[in-house]
PDB file of C-alpha atoms in Angstrom:
ATOM      1  CA  UNK A  47      77.184  47.629  47.699  1.00 49.00           C
ATOM      2  CA  UNK A  48      73.672  46.726  46.666  1.00 44.00           C
ATOM      3  CA  UNK A  49      74.411  47.331  42.982  1.00 56.00           C
ATOM      4  CA  UNK A  50      77.464  45.053  43.060  1.00 56.00           C
ATOM      5  CA  UNK A  51      75.416  42.169  44.547  1.00 57.00           C
ATOM      6  CA  UNK A  52      72.695  42.700  41.934  1.00 54.00           C
ATOM      7  CA  UNK A  53      75.226  42.530  39.107  1.00 60.00           C
ATOM      8  CA  UNK A  54      76.649  39.260  40.486  1.00 63.00           C
ATOM      9  CA  UNK A  55      73.123  37.795  40.741  1.00 57.00           C
ATOM     10  CA  UNK A  56      72.292  38.702  37.126  1.00 60.00           C
ATOM     11  CA  UNK A  57      75.593  37.235  35.879  1.00 67.00           C
ATOM     12  CA  UNK A  58      74.822  33.961  37.719  1.00 60.00           C
ATOM     13  CA  UNK A  59      71.339  33.676  36.196  1.00 63.00           C
ATOM     14  CA  UNK A  60      72.644  34.363  32.657  1.00 59.00           C
ATOM     15  CA  UNK A  61      75.291  31.657  33.081  1.00 63.00           C
ATOM     16  CA  UNK A  62      72.705  29.097  34.174  1.00 58.00           C
ATOM     17  CA  UNK A  63      70.556  29.894  31.123  1.00 62.00           C
ATOM     18  CA  UNK A  64      73.420  29.387  28.727  1.00 56.00           C
ATOM     19  CA  UNK A  65      74.380  26.073  30.324  1.00 57.00           C
ATOM     20  CA  UNK A  66      70.769  24.794  30.082  1.00 53.00           C
ATOM     21  CA  UNK A  67      70.507  25.744  26.387  1.00 52.00           C
ATOM     22  CA  UNK A  68      73.660  23.844  25.594  1.00 52.00           C
ATOM     23  CA  UNK A  69      72.472  20.723  27.402  1.00 46.00           C
ATOM     24  CA  UNK A  70      69.070  20.664  25.678  1.00 45.00           C
ATOM     25  CA  UNK A  71      70.630  21.354  22.274  1.00 47.00           C
ATOM     26  CA  UNK A  72      72.916  18.302  22.597  1.00 49.00           C
ATOM     27  CA  UNK A  73      70.235  16.003  24.019  1.00 48.00           C
ATOM     28  CA  UNK A  74      68.876  13.202  21.848  1.00 50.00           C
ATOM     29  CA  UNK A  75      65.807  10.936  21.874  1.00 46.00           C
ATOM     30  CA  UNK A  76      66.256   7.657  23.704  1.00 53.00           C
ATOM     31  CA  UNK A  77      66.867   4.545  21.705  1.00 54.00           C
ATOM     32  CA  UNK A  78      63.761   2.878  20.369  1.00 51.00           C
ATOM     33  CA  UNK A  79      61.803   6.085  20.045  1.00 50.00           C
ATOM     34  CA  UNK A  80      60.514   7.423  16.758  1.00 53.00           C
ATOM     35  CA  UNK A  81      61.001  10.915  15.504  1.00 56.00           C
ATOM     36  CA  UNK A  82      57.885  12.765  14.442  1.00 53.00           C
ATOM     37  CA  UNK A  83      57.317  13.585  10.800  1.00 55.00           C
ATOM     38  CA  UNK A  84      54.808  16.152   9.552  1.00 54.00           C
ATOM     39  CA  UNK A  85      54.984  15.006   5.922  1.00 54.00           C
ATOM     40  CA  UNK A  86      52.753  12.187   4.562  1.00 52.00           C
ATOM     41  CA  UNK A  87      54.603   9.321   2.967  1.00 52.00           C
ATOM     42  CA  UNK A  88      54.162   8.406  -0.627  1.00 52.00           C
ATOM     43  CA  UNK A  89      52.766   4.968   0.235  1.00 53.00           C
ATOM     44  CA  UNK A  90      49.806   6.346   2.197  1.00 51.00           C
ATOM     45  CA  UNK A  91      46.582   5.924   0.159  1.00 57.00           C
ATOM     46  CA  UNK A  92      44.206   8.863   0.157  1.00 56.00           C
ATOM     47  CA  UNK A  93      40.766   8.477   1.736  1.00 55.00           C
ATOM     48  CA  UNK A  94      38.169   7.095  -0.681  1.00 60.00           C
ATOM     49  CA  UNK A  95      34.457   7.844  -0.660  1.00 55.00           C
ATOM     50  CA  UNK A  96      31.615   5.351  -1.188  1.00 62.00           C
ATOM     51  CA  UNK A  97      31.227   3.716  -4.584  1.00 64.00           C
ATOM     52  CA  UNK A  98      28.342   5.300  -6.494  1.00 65.00           C
ATOM     53  CA  UNK A  99      27.107   3.461  -9.598  1.00 64.00           C
ATOM     54  CA  UNK A 100      26.981   5.279 -12.874  1.00 62.00           C
ATOM     55  CA  UNK A 101      23.427   5.317 -14.259  1.00 61.00           C
ATOM     56  CA  UNK A 102      22.830   6.290 -17.847  1.00 59.00           C
ATOM     57  CA  UNK A 103      19.704   6.428 -20.013  1.00 52.00           C
ATOM     58  CA  UNK A 104      19.985   6.104 -23.758  1.00 60.00           C
ATOM     59  CA  UNK A 105      17.134   6.834 -26.132  1.00 58.00           C
ATOM     60  CA  UNK A 106      17.641   5.447 -29.619  1.00 61.00           C
ATOM     61  CA  UNK A 107      15.471   4.919 -32.646  1.00 59.00           C
ATOM     62  CA  UNK A 108      14.107   1.375 -33.137  1.00 58.00           C
ATOM     63  CA  UNK A 109      15.827  -0.524 -35.919  1.00 60.00           C
ATOM     64  CA  UNK A 110      13.168  -3.187 -36.463  1.00 56.00           C
ATOM     65  CA  UNK A 111       9.505  -3.900 -35.851  1.00 52.00           C
ATOM     66  CA  UNK A 112      10.320  -6.199 -32.914  1.00 56.00           C
ATOM     67  CA  UNK A 113      11.966  -3.353 -31.034  1.00 55.00           C
ATOM     68  CA  UNK A 114       8.901  -1.158 -31.616  1.00 51.00           C
ATOM     69  CA  UNK A 115       6.590  -3.909 -30.361  1.00 57.00           C
ATOM     70  CA  UNK A 116       8.762  -4.443 -27.294  1.00 62.00           C
ATOM     71  CA  UNK A 117       8.692  -0.731 -26.481  1.00 65.00           C
ATOM     72  CA  UNK A 118       4.909  -0.647 -26.787  1.00 65.00           C
ATOM     73  CA  UNK A 119       4.558  -3.719 -24.580  1.00 65.00           C
ATOM     74  CA  UNK A 120       6.841  -2.191 -21.960  1.00 70.00           C
ATOM     75  CA  UNK A 121       4.780   1.003 -21.988  1.00 74.00           C
ATOM     76  CA  UNK A 122       1.563  -0.988 -21.579  1.00 67.00           C
ATOM     77  CA  UNK A 123       3.086  -2.974 -18.707  1.00 71.00           C
ATOM     78  CA  UNK A 124       4.129   0.190 -16.858  1.00 78.00           C
ATOM     79  CA  UNK A 125       0.646   1.626 -17.383  1.00 77.00           C
ATOM     80  CA  UNK A 126      -0.946  -1.495 -15.920  1.00 72.00           C
ATOM     81  CA  UNK A 127       1.356  -1.354 -12.892  1.00 77.00           C
ATOM     82  CA  UNK A 128       0.412   2.279 -12.272  1.00 80.00           C
ATOM     83  CA  UNK A 129      -3.276   1.321 -12.425  1.00 78.00           C
ATOM     84  CA  UNK A 130      -2.843  -1.722 -10.191  1.00 77.00           C
ATOM     85  CA  UNK A 131      -4.436  -0.143  -7.055  1.00 80.00           C
ATOM     86  CA  UNK A 132      -7.512   0.903  -9.032  1.00 82.00           C
ATOM     87  CA  UNK A 133      -7.744  -2.533 -10.630  1.00 81.00           C
ATOM     88  CA  UNK A 134      -7.512  -4.182  -7.213  1.00 82.00           C
ATOM     89  CA  UNK A 135     -10.384  -2.031  -5.955  1.00 84.00           C
ATOM     90  CA  UNK A 136     -12.683  -2.394  -8.960  1.00 86.00           C
ATOM     91  CA  UNK A 137     -12.042  -5.938 -10.196  1.00 86.00           C
ATOM     92  CA  UNK A 138     -12.256  -7.728  -6.839  1.00 88.00           C
ATOM     93  CA  UNK A 139     -14.733  -7.929  -3.967  1.00 88.00           C
ATOM     94  CA  UNK A 140     -12.995  -5.013  -2.219  1.00 90.00           C
ATOM     95  CA  UNK A 141     -15.615  -2.587  -3.545  1.00 90.00           C
ATOM     96  CA  UNK A 142     -18.470  -4.515  -1.923  1.00 90.00           C
ATOM     97  CA  UNK A 143     -16.684  -4.925   1.413  1.00 91.00           C
ATOM     98  CA  UNK A 144     -15.626  -1.285   1.726  1.00 90.00           C
ATOM     99  CA  UNK A 145     -19.125   0.053   0.972  1.00 90.00           C
ATOM    100  CA  UNK A 146     -20.846  -2.356   3.389  1.00 91.00           C
ATOM    101  CA  UNK A 147     -18.406  -1.550   6.205  1.00 90.00           C
ATOM    102  CA  UNK A 148     -18.973   2.159   5.664  1.00 88.00           C
ATOM    103  CA  UNK A 149     -22.749   1.565   5.775  1.00 88.00           C
ATOM    104  CA  UNK A 150     -22.521  -0.236   9.116  1.00 88.00           C
ATOM    105  CA  UNK A 151     -20.427   2.587  10.541  1.00 88.00           C
ATOM    106  CA  UNK A 152     -23.034   5.156   9.514  1.00 86.00           C
ATOM    107  CA  UNK A 153     -25.907   2.971  10.741  1.00 85.00           C
ATOM    108  CA  UNK A 154     -24.324   2.816  14.205  1.00 83.00           C
ATOM    109  CA  UNK A 155     -24.066   6.653  14.192  1.00 81.00           C
ATOM    110  CA  UNK A 156     -20.308   6.434  14.713  1.00 81.00           C
ATOM    111  CA  UNK A 157     -18.246   9.365  13.502  1.00 77.00           C
ATOM    112  CA  UNK A 158     -14.590   8.510  14.099  1.00 78.00           C
ATOM    113  CA  UNK A 159     -14.578   5.005  15.588  1.00 79.00           C
ATOM    114  CA  UNK A 160     -13.449   2.792  13.959  1.00 83.00           C
ATOM    115  CA  UNK A 161     -11.320   4.993  11.676  1.00 86.00           C
ATOM    116  CA  UNK A 162     -11.814   4.771   7.937  1.00 85.00           C
ATOM    117  CA  UNK A 163      -8.275   3.417   7.504  1.00 88.00           C
ATOM    118  CA  UNK A 164      -9.115   0.486   9.795  1.00 89.00           C
ATOM    119  CA  UNK A 165     -12.263  -0.350   7.821  1.00 88.00           C
ATOM    120  CA  UNK A 166     -10.340  -0.168   4.558  1.00 89.00           C
ATOM    121  CA  UNK A 167      -7.672  -2.438   6.026  1.00 89.00           C
ATOM    122  CA  UNK A 168     -10.313  -4.989   7.079  1.00 89.00           C
ATOM    123  CA  UNK A 169     -11.825  -4.883   3.581  1.00 89.00           C
ATOM    124  CA  UNK A 170      -8.376  -5.274   2.006  1.00 90.00           C
ATOM    125  CA  UNK A 171      -7.340  -8.350   3.991  1.00 90.00           C
ATOM    126  CA  UNK A 172     -10.767  -9.947   3.559  1.00 90.00           C
ATOM    127  CA  UNK A 173     -10.338  -9.389  -0.169  1.00 90.00           C
ATOM    128  CA  UNK A 174      -6.916 -11.080  -0.110  1.00 89.00           C
ATOM    129  CA  UNK A 175      -8.386 -13.982   1.846  1.00 90.00           C
ATOM    130  CA  UNK A 176     -11.173 -14.549  -0.677  1.00 90.00           C
ATOM    131  CA  UNK A 177      -9.221 -13.731  -3.838  1.00 88.00           C
ATOM    132  CA  UNK A 178      -6.113 -15.732  -2.908  1.00 91.00           C
ATOM    133  CA  UNK A 179      -7.093 -18.833  -4.990  1.00 90.00           C
ATOM    134  CA  UNK A 180      -7.711 -16.576  -7.997  1.00 89.00           C
ATOM    135  CA  UNK A 181      -4.353 -14.817  -7.556  1.00 88.00           C
ATOM    136  CA  UNK A 182      -2.592 -18.171  -7.136  1.00 90.00           C
ATOM    137  CA  UNK A 183      -4.144 -19.446 -10.362  1.00 89.00           C
ATOM    138  CA  UNK A 184      -3.082 -16.273 -12.177  1.00 86.00           C
ATOM    139  CA  UNK A 185       0.485 -16.647 -10.908  1.00 85.00           C
ATOM    140  CA  UNK A 186       0.835 -20.313 -11.796  1.00 88.00           C
ATOM    141  CA  UNK A 187      -0.707 -20.021 -15.256  1.00 86.00           C
ATOM    142  CA  UNK A 188       0.626 -16.631 -16.331  1.00 82.00           C
ATOM    143  CA  UNK A 189       3.464 -15.007 -14.391  1.00 80.00           C
ATOM    144  CA  UNK A 190       5.543 -18.101 -13.664  1.00 83.00           C
ATOM    145  CA  UNK A 191       5.643 -19.342 -17.298  1.00 82.00           C
ATOM    146  CA  UNK A 192       6.393 -15.788 -18.443  1.00 76.00           C
ATOM    147  CA  UNK A 193       9.268 -15.526 -15.968  1.00 75.00           C
ATOM    148  CA  UNK A 194      10.627 -18.879 -17.142  1.00 77.00           C
ATOM    149  CA  UNK A 195      10.473 -17.742 -20.765  1.00 74.00           C
ATOM    150  CA  UNK A 196       7.940 -20.357 -21.819  1.00 80.00           C
ATOM    151  CA  UNK A 197       5.289 -17.904 -23.097  1.00 77.00           C
ATOM    152  CA  UNK A 198       5.176 -14.329 -24.364  1.00 75.00           C
ATOM    153  CA  UNK A 199       3.528 -11.232 -22.943  1.00 73.00           C
ATOM    154  CA  UNK A 200       0.333 -11.583 -24.989  1.00 77.00           C
ATOM    155  CA  UNK A 201      -0.173 -15.190 -23.970  1.00 82.00           C
ATOM    156  CA  UNK A 202       0.559 -14.283 -20.356  1.00 81.00           C
ATOM    157  CA  UNK A 203      -2.047 -11.524 -20.493  1.00 80.00           C
ATOM    158  CA  UNK A 204      -4.749 -13.862 -21.804  1.00 84.00           C
ATOM    159  CA  UNK A 205      -3.901 -16.478 -19.202  1.00 85.00           C
ATOM    160  CA  UNK A 206      -3.925 -13.897 -16.401  1.00 84.00           C
ATOM    161  CA  UNK A 207      -7.319 -12.430 -17.272  1.00 85.00           C
ATOM    162  CA  UNK A 208      -9.045 -15.812 -17.576  1.00 86.00           C
ATOM    163  CA  UNK A 209      -9.360 -16.585 -13.805  1.00 88.00           C
ATOM    164  CA  UNK A 210     -10.401 -12.992 -13.106  1.00 88.00           C
ATOM    165  CA  UNK A 211     -13.039 -13.076 -15.854  1.00 87.00           C
ATOM    166  CA  UNK A 212     -14.442 -16.319 -14.435  1.00 88.00           C
ATOM    167  CA  UNK A 213     -14.610 -14.814 -10.954  1.00 89.00           C
ATOM    168  CA  UNK A 214     -16.445 -11.700 -12.147  1.00 88.00           C
ATOM    169  CA  UNK A 215     -18.841 -13.709 -14.306  1.00 87.00           C
ATOM    170  CA  UNK A 216     -19.726 -16.050 -11.435  1.00 87.00           C
ATOM    171  CA  UNK A 217     -20.720 -13.081  -9.305  1.00 86.00           C
ATOM    172  CA  UNK A 218     -23.091 -11.904 -12.062  1.00 84.00           C
ATOM    173  CA  UNK A 219     -24.289 -15.329 -13.144  1.00 78.00           C
ATOM    174  CA  UNK A 220     -27.733 -14.942 -11.554  1.00 76.00           C
ATOM    175  CA  UNK A 221     -28.009 -11.260 -12.391  1.00 74.00           C
ATOM    176  CA  UNK A 222     -26.525 -10.870 -15.858  1.00 75.00           C
ATOM    177  CA  UNK A 223     -28.711  -8.055 -17.143  1.00 82.00           C
ATOM    178  CA  UNK A 224     -25.783  -5.653 -16.778  1.00 83.00           C
ATOM    179  CA  UNK A 225     -23.836  -7.720 -19.293  1.00 84.00           C
ATOM    180  CA  UNK A 226     -26.804  -7.639 -21.678  1.00 82.00           C
ATOM    181  CA  UNK A 227     -27.060  -3.870 -21.218  1.00 84.00           C
ATOM    182  CA  UNK A 228     -23.439  -3.203 -22.103  1.00 84.00           C
ATOM    183  CA  UNK A 229     -23.521  -5.704 -24.957  1.00 83.00           C
ATOM    184  CA  UNK A 230     -26.468  -3.842 -26.471  1.00 84.00           C
ATOM    185  CA  UNK A 231     -24.754  -0.501 -25.903  1.00 86.00           C
ATOM    186  CA  UNK A 232     -21.675  -1.824 -27.720  1.00 80.00           C
ATOM    187  CA  UNK A 233     -23.965  -3.201 -30.506  1.00 83.00           C
ATOM    188  CA  UNK A 234     -22.652  -6.728 -30.090  1.00 80.00           C
ATOM    189  CA  UNK A 235     -24.543  -9.948 -30.708  1.00 79.00           C
ATOM    190  CA  UNK A 236     -25.994 -11.937 -27.856  1.00 78.00           C
ATOM    191  CA  UNK A 237     -23.196 -14.147 -26.482  1.00 75.00           C
ATOM    192  CA  UNK A 238     -23.598 -17.900 -26.184  1.00 76.00           C
ATOM    193  CA  UNK A 239     -21.054 -18.321 -23.413  1.00 75.00           C
ATOM    194  CA  UNK A 240     -18.446 -16.369 -21.425  1.00 76.00           C
ATOM    195  CA  UNK A 241     -15.765 -16.630 -24.131  1.00 77.00           C
ATOM    196  CA  UNK A 242     -17.832 -14.417 -26.444  1.00 78.00           C
ATOM    197  CA  UNK A 243     -18.118 -11.601 -23.882  1.00 81.00           C
ATOM    198  CA  UNK A 244     -15.259  -9.069 -24.200  1.00 84.00           C
ATOM    199  CA  UNK A 245     -13.357  -8.020 -21.105  1.00 83.00           C
ATOM    200  CA  UNK A 246     -14.249  -4.356 -21.627  1.00 86.00           C
ATOM    201  CA  UNK A 247     -17.903  -5.408 -21.247  1.00 86.00           C
ATOM    202  CA  UNK A 248     -17.468  -7.622 -18.172  1.00 88.00           C
ATOM    203  CA  UNK A 249     -15.552  -5.030 -16.153  1.00 88.00           C
ATOM    204  CA  UNK A 250     -18.137  -2.173 -16.126  1.00 89.00           C
ATOM    205  CA  UNK A 251     -20.966  -4.689 -15.716  1.00 89.00           C
ATOM    206  CA  UNK A 252     -19.208  -6.189 -12.697  1.00 90.00           C
ATOM    207  CA  UNK A 253     -18.602  -2.761 -11.127  1.00 90.00           C
ATOM    208  CA  UNK A 254     -22.279  -1.806 -11.401  1.00 91.00           C
ATOM    209  CA  UNK A 255     -23.296  -5.211 -10.058  1.00 90.00           C
ATOM    210  CA  UNK A 256     -21.025  -4.826  -7.015  1.00 90.00           C
ATOM    211  CA  UNK A 257     -22.384  -1.352  -6.306  1.00 91.00           C
ATOM    212  CA  UNK A 258     -25.945  -2.659  -6.471  1.00 90.00           C
ATOM    213  CA  UNK A 259     -25.252  -5.618  -4.179  1.00 90.00           C
ATOM    214  CA  UNK A 260     -23.380  -3.452  -1.679  1.00 90.00           C
ATOM    215  CA  UNK A 261     -26.240  -0.935  -1.483  1.00 91.00           C
ATOM    216  CA  UNK A 262     -28.786  -3.734  -1.028  1.00 90.00           C
ATOM    217  CA  UNK A 263     -26.795  -5.137   1.898  1.00 89.00           C
ATOM    218  CA  UNK A 264     -26.399  -1.638   3.338  1.00 88.00           C
ATOM    219  CA  UNK A 265     -30.167  -1.017   3.267  1.00 88.00           C
ATOM    220  CA  UNK A 266     -30.839  -4.325   5.023  1.00 89.00           C
ATOM    221  CA  UNK A 267     -28.302  -3.431   7.707  1.00 87.00           C
ATOM    222  CA  UNK A 268     -29.868  -0.015   8.197  1.00 86.00           C
ATOM    223  CA  UNK A 269     -33.392  -1.303   8.982  1.00 88.00           C
ATOM    224  CA  UNK A 270     -32.932  -2.504  12.619  1.00 86.00           C
ATOM    225  CA  UNK A 271     -30.938   0.582  13.562  1.00 86.00           C
ATOM    226  CA  UNK A 272     -33.524   2.897  11.987  1.00 86.00           C
ATOM    227  CA  UNK A 273     -36.202   1.197  14.110  1.00 87.00           C
ATOM    228  CA  UNK A 274     -34.172   1.897  17.249  1.00 85.00           C
ATOM    229  CA  UNK A 275     -33.790   5.550  16.211  1.00 81.00           C
ATOM    230  CA  UNK A 276     -37.543   5.871  15.618  1.00 85.00           C
ATOM    231  CA  UNK A 277     -38.426   4.291  18.986  1.00 85.00           C
ATOM    232  CA  UNK A 278     -36.002   6.524  20.892  1.00 83.00           C
ATOM    233  CA  UNK A 279     -37.195   9.629  19.017  1.00 82.00           C
ATOM    234  CA  UNK A 280     -40.845   8.800  19.812  1.00 84.00           C
ATOM    235  CA  UNK A 281     -40.088   8.278  23.507  1.00 83.00           C
ATOM    236  CA  UNK A 282     -38.189  11.551  23.760  1.00 79.00           C
ATOM    237  CA  UNK A 283     -40.950  13.422  21.975  1.00 80.00           C
ATOM    238  CA  UNK A 284     -43.570  11.893  24.293  1.00 80.00           C
ATOM    239  CA  UNK A 285     -41.535  12.984  27.320  1.00 79.00           C
ATOM    240  CA  UNK A 286     -41.300  16.502  25.950  1.00 76.00           C
ATOM    241  CA  UNK A 287     -37.517  16.398  25.565  1.00 74.00           C
ATOM    242  CA  UNK A 288     -37.503  18.120  22.202  1.00 71.00           C
ATOM    243  CA  UNK A 289     -34.022  19.644  22.461  1.00 75.00           C
ATOM    244  CA  UNK A 290     -32.216  16.384  23.268  1.00 74.00           C
ATOM    245  CA  UNK A 291     -30.738  14.767  20.086  1.00 76.00           C
ATOM    246  CA  UNK A 292     -32.214  11.267  19.624  1.00 74.00           C
ATOM    247  CA  UNK A 293     -28.941   9.973  18.132  1.00 74.00           C
ATOM    248  CA  UNK A 294     -27.108  10.687  21.386  1.00 76.00           C
ATOM    249  CA  UNK A 295     -29.504   8.410  23.281  1.00 78.00           C
ATOM    250  CA  UNK A 296     -29.988   5.700  20.636  1.00 80.00           C
ATOM    251  CA  UNK A 297     -26.295   5.138  19.889  1.00 83.00           C
ATOM    252  CA  UNK A 298     -25.539   3.177  23.123  1.00 83.00           C
ATOM    253  CA  UNK A 299     -28.560   0.933  22.502  1.00 84.00           C
ATOM    254  CA  UNK A 300     -27.447   0.272  18.918  1.00 85.00           C
ATOM    255  CA  UNK A 301     -23.945  -0.556  20.080  1.00 85.00           C
ATOM    256  CA  UNK A 302     -25.268  -2.957  22.737  1.00 86.00           C
ATOM    257  CA  UNK A 303     -27.480  -4.673  20.173  1.00 84.00           C
ATOM    258  CA  UNK A 304     -24.607  -4.934  17.687  1.00 84.00           C
ATOM    259  CA  UNK A 305     -22.245  -6.410  20.296  1.00 86.00           C
ATOM    260  CA  UNK A 306     -24.789  -8.839  21.784  1.00 88.00           C
ATOM    261  CA  UNK A 307     -25.586 -10.416  18.412  1.00 85.00           C
ATOM    262  CA  UNK A 308     -21.856 -10.598  17.511  1.00 84.00           C
ATOM    263  CA  UNK A 309     -22.283  -8.091  14.696  1.00 84.00           C
ATOM    264  CA  UNK A 310     -18.736  -8.200  13.342  1.00 88.00           C
ATOM    265  CA  UNK A 311     -18.719 -11.992  13.145  1.00 87.00           C
ATOM    266  CA  UNK A 312     -22.121 -12.162  11.460  1.00 87.00           C
ATOM    267  CA  UNK A 313     -21.227  -9.377   9.047  1.00 87.00           C
ATOM    268  CA  UNK A 314     -17.935 -11.003   8.054  1.00 88.00           C
ATOM    269  CA  UNK A 315     -19.536 -14.419   7.591  1.00 88.00           C
ATOM    270  CA  UNK A 316     -22.387 -13.101   5.470  1.00 87.00           C
ATOM    271  CA  UNK A 317     -20.032 -11.048   3.298  1.00 87.00           C
ATOM    272  CA  UNK A 318     -17.906 -14.133   2.746  1.00 89.00           C
ATOM    273  CA  UNK A 319     -20.960 -16.237   1.864  1.00 87.00           C
ATOM    274  CA  UNK A 320     -22.208 -13.554  -0.527  1.00 85.00           C
ATOM    275  CA  UNK A 321     -19.032 -13.858  -2.588  1.00 85.00           C
ATOM    276  CA  UNK A 322     -18.069 -17.525  -2.238  1.00 81.00           C
ATOM    277  CA  UNK A 323     -21.056 -19.660  -3.126  1.00 69.00           C
TER     278      UNK A 323
END
């Protein structure tokens, strides 16, 4: 009896499965729907990457003397651009400012404050402030006409070095023995005016002059702070405090003296007056 009922139950389930398969096989998507498609159409454009320019470098033999001269001029220009930081340091008042600021830091017995990068930044912007008229003159008389095609590279070079030569000569006008020294070393005749002094003579003479002036200013700045160190060292020795470093005690007094007299303002003003007369 149980087996007969089981057979009927299995037959009923099989019939329901067949009926459901037939219904789903004949079913369709409703109107307005879109059938899926796994194939890409022919009108679909493939994904494109970013546009990368094609850079090529061709090295050919010069066909005329003008091409050779242009290549040499281009090489000289690139060399000058690579030496631009050194030229900015040596041919301007940056050398004097950086040395004097380092002297004042050592005179105050300061090790890490202010950092060297800060002092170099102060010297750099002070140099731009003082040299700005010279740079403006060089731009207006040399670079701008060259960019407009009015003059050539050689003429632009001579016009660019003229304001810089005048600036360097004015700094050495009262102390021109360095120029005489290098002129004698180069076995050149005594010049009558600035136009007869070559640039390769003015530049080393100006560098030595700036070093001398910077060291003179540094020595003058050292004197009051050395006196404070000597007084503090004498007091400590008289008190029998031999193991206590005098610099550790004198540094606060030197800082107070430097702040009370407005040291940074006086130093900046005197450096400016030493260059711009």
